[in-house]
Amino acid sequence: MIPTITAFERSPDRGRGLARDMRVRWALEEVGQPYDVRLLSFSEMKESAHRMLHPFGQIPTYEERDLTLFESGAIVLHIAERHAGLLPDDANARARAIAWMFAALNTVEPPIVDRAMAMLLEHDKSWYEERLAILEDRVRVRLGELSSRLGDANWLDDAFSAGDLLMVTVLRRLNGSGVLEKYPNLCAYVARGEARPAYKRAFDAQLAVFTGKPPTSR
Ligand SMILES: N[C@@H](CCC(=O)N[C@@H](CS)C(=O)NCC(=O)O)C(=O)O
């Protein structure tokens, strides 16, 4: 059965791969699983029909037979556990890859999202510049630590895994910000992720929703 995910009918990022359905699309593309997409307006996301699937009225969700999931990390983990290609076979390596999934969403993403939210919602406040500096420092601390750990490796723990998939989608939020660019190995890491054919197919599919033009990379 083909799973169905939900995505923005009109994504605020204009389909540039920042909405969190991108992670799910990318994971599905990596494992070669076709999927359907149900597009939702902001008001539809808050209606009770969607809240039955997602208690917080957000995207993405994932439906497959009698299973409904929310939270992009949980969905990617589910896909990675059901298909080969996103988690190593070795039990210890698999546990480490899952640790990187949590690290991406729980340790690296929060300061990056806090910075983005401040830029979006607080830019007119008198204390904005001061707060932004604090938030950027927090991002820099995490990037510095991640950069040291990655070193000159291609991926976080040997082969590409769902941990890298999530980490790349998290770091991409900083593309062009001038913050990520201070860490050349992280920029190269993100570029490696973006160069994967599965990433490109997922990106094109998400962009096509916004432009209304069919994806080119299939
Ligand atoms: N932790 C959740 C976050 C989901 C989330 O923030 N989704 C955004 C789109 S990327 C959304 O639906 N925003 C609209 C809203 O919250 O009203 C996940 O990873 O799935």
XYZ file of C-alpha atoms and ligand atoms in Angstrom:
238
model
C 0.000 0.000 0.000
C 1.250 3.471 -0.887
C 1.532 5.725 2.176
C 0.031 9.205 2.175
C 1.788 12.169 3.738
C 0.494 15.677 4.326
C 2.214 18.868 3.224
C 1.519 22.579 2.902
C -0.738 23.542 0.033
C 1.250 26.781 -0.061
C 4.500 26.521 1.835
C 5.803 29.730 3.491
C 9.293 28.922 2.144
C 7.914 28.902 -1.413
C 8.727 25.202 -1.766
C 12.456 25.500 -1.042
C 12.629 22.307 1.004
C 12.407 23.790 4.496
C 8.972 22.497 5.448
C 9.294 19.274 7.399
C 7.527 17.081 4.851
C 10.854 17.404 2.984
C 12.490 14.982 5.443
C 9.773 12.446 4.939
C 9.784 12.803 1.158
C 13.584 12.428 1.143
C 13.459 9.300 3.323
C 10.792 7.758 1.083
C 12.844 8.574 -2.004
C 16.010 7.075 -0.460
C 14.275 3.743 0.124
C 12.373 3.785 -3.176
C 8.914 3.867 -1.623
C 6.312 5.718 -3.742
C 3.931 7.940 -1.787
C 0.883 10.127 -2.170
C 0.628 13.652 -0.830
C -2.456 15.356 0.575
C -2.046 19.127 0.536
C -3.549 21.214 3.300
C -4.258 24.888 3.746
C -3.418 26.492 7.097
C -7.075 26.450 8.097
C -7.513 22.777 7.119
C -4.512 21.906 9.327
C -6.393 23.266 12.327
C -9.673 21.463 11.618
C -10.683 18.501 13.734
C -10.359 16.047 10.818
C -6.643 16.807 10.586
C -6.204 17.038 14.362
C -7.354 13.418 14.547
C -4.118 12.662 12.676
C -1.948 15.352 14.224
C -2.803 16.607 17.714
C -0.925 19.873 17.134
C -2.553 20.668 13.795
C 0.684 20.591 11.813
C 2.315 18.858 8.875
C 3.687 16.322 8.117
C 1.594 13.287 8.912
C 1.969 9.775 7.536
C -0.822 7.284 6.910
C -0.291 3.693 5.900
C -3.034 1.101 6.316
C -4.132 1.298 9.954
C -1.089 3.324 11.056
C -1.121 7.107 11.406
C 1.990 8.957 12.537
C 2.963 12.553 13.203
C 6.386 14.087 14.028
C 8.822 14.060 11.135
C 11.504 12.267 13.183
C 9.147 9.443 14.145
C 8.009 9.117 10.542
C 11.578 8.978 9.210
C 12.471 6.397 11.863
C 9.450 4.299 10.881
C 10.451 4.413 7.208
C 14.068 3.601 8.088
C 13.022 0.608 10.179
C 10.694 -0.806 7.528
C 13.057 -0.477 4.570
C 16.736 -1.085 3.905
C 19.032 1.833 3.224
C 18.671 4.352 6.026
C 19.915 2.439 9.083
C 22.922 0.110 9.290
C 22.401 -3.627 9.900
C 24.936 -3.782 12.734
C 23.023 -3.239 15.992
C 25.516 -0.811 17.527
C 25.902 1.222 14.358
C 22.108 1.317 14.084
C 21.790 2.630 17.648
C 24.391 5.307 16.902
C 22.548 6.372 13.754
C 19.349 6.725 15.796
C 21.287 8.778 18.364
C 22.256 11.150 15.536
C 18.585 11.395 14.548
C 17.778 12.550 18.065
C 20.790 14.855 18.107
C 19.627 16.537 14.903
C 16.102 17.145 16.189
C 16.714 17.588 19.885
C 20.107 19.271 20.166
C 20.889 21.013 16.889
C 17.472 21.997 15.535
C 16.120 23.921 18.588
C 18.657 26.781 18.572
C 18.399 27.034 14.779
C 14.600 27.253 14.923
C 14.744 29.738 17.831
C 16.926 31.992 15.685
C 14.612 31.661 12.680
C 11.512 32.371 14.788
C 13.123 35.460 16.312
C 13.971 36.772 12.845
C 10.409 36.143 11.698
C 8.403 37.274 14.695
C 10.556 39.551 16.844
C 12.455 41.708 14.348
C 10.468 44.813 15.260
C 11.197 44.643 18.988
C 13.582 47.102 20.640
C 15.633 44.213 22.073
C 15.794 42.261 18.823
C 19.480 42.828 17.942
C 20.607 41.872 21.433
C 18.476 38.719 21.453
C 19.543 37.734 17.945
C 23.204 37.923 18.997
C 22.490 35.584 21.928
C 20.581 33.143 19.727
C 23.297 33.172 17.059
C 25.913 32.427 19.701
C 23.919 29.373 20.750
C 23.751 28.216 17.145
C 27.495 28.771 16.735
C 28.270 26.673 19.806
C 26.354 23.732 18.365
C 27.783 24.162 14.877
C 31.308 24.324 16.284
C 30.779 21.116 18.215
C 29.201 19.364 15.239
C 31.938 20.596 12.938
C 34.633 19.235 15.269
C 32.952 15.849 15.425
C 32.380 15.586 11.674
C 35.944 16.606 10.854
C 36.718 15.574 7.303
C 34.348 12.589 7.280
C 31.624 12.394 4.655
C 28.868 11.426 7.091
C 28.384 11.469 10.855
C 28.979 7.769 11.489
C 30.557 6.016 8.533
C 27.802 5.393 5.927
C 24.951 7.822 5.138
C 22.015 7.180 7.474
C 18.712 8.633 8.639
C 20.831 10.597 11.146
C 22.539 12.416 8.280
C 19.252 12.879 6.469
C 17.755 14.698 9.450
C 20.936 16.624 10.256
C 21.239 17.922 6.694
C 17.607 19.085 6.665
C 18.191 20.870 9.990
C 21.413 22.591 8.864
C 19.885 23.621 5.542
C 17.815 26.195 7.408
C 21.063 28.148 7.769
C 22.048 28.065 4.086
C 23.030 31.566 3.006
C 22.759 32.975 6.537
C 26.482 33.613 6.896
C 26.407 31.499 10.073
C 26.797 28.054 8.514
C 29.344 29.420 6.049
C 31.885 29.808 8.874
C 32.115 25.993 8.968
C 33.306 24.796 5.546
C 33.080 21.114 6.490
C 29.408 21.543 7.485
C 28.672 23.397 4.234
C 30.294 20.566 2.289
C 28.303 18.049 4.350
C 25.018 19.789 3.519
C 26.027 19.976 -0.147
C 26.748 16.214 -0.124
C 23.274 15.571 1.204
C 21.684 17.891 -1.339
C 23.589 16.155 -4.142
C 21.964 12.800 -3.461
C 19.525 11.849 -6.243
C 16.835 11.005 -3.678
C 17.196 14.449 -2.114
C 16.822 16.100 -5.514
C 13.677 14.146 -6.327
C 12.162 15.066 -2.966
C 13.140 18.717 -3.353
C 11.726 18.930 -6.865
C 8.470 17.317 -5.776
C 8.086 19.812 -2.944
C 8.968 22.754 -5.176
C 6.503 21.555 -7.811
C 3.659 21.941 -5.319
C 4.496 25.612 -5.015
C 5.223 26.379 -8.658
C 2.449 24.178 -10.016
C 4.940 22.798 -12.564
C 5.718 19.050 -12.710
C 9.009 17.916 -11.099
C 11.937 17.583 -13.520
C 14.145 14.987 -11.814
C 11.965 11.872 -12.071
N 8.262 18.634 15.558
C 7.362 18.614 14.435
C 7.206 20.039 13.938
C 6.132 20.134 12.874
C 6.018 21.561 12.363
O 6.465 22.540 12.996
N 5.415 21.677 11.182
C 5.251 22.985 10.586
C 5.673 22.935 9.138
S 7.402 22.616 8.969
C 3.802 23.390 10.630
O 2.933 22.579 10.420
N 3.572 24.666 10.893
C 2.256 25.238 10.919
C 1.720 25.384 12.308
O 2.387 25.006 13.286
O 0.623 25.919 12.419
C 7.891 17.703 13.330
O 9.121 17.551 13.241
O 7.103 17.124 12.574
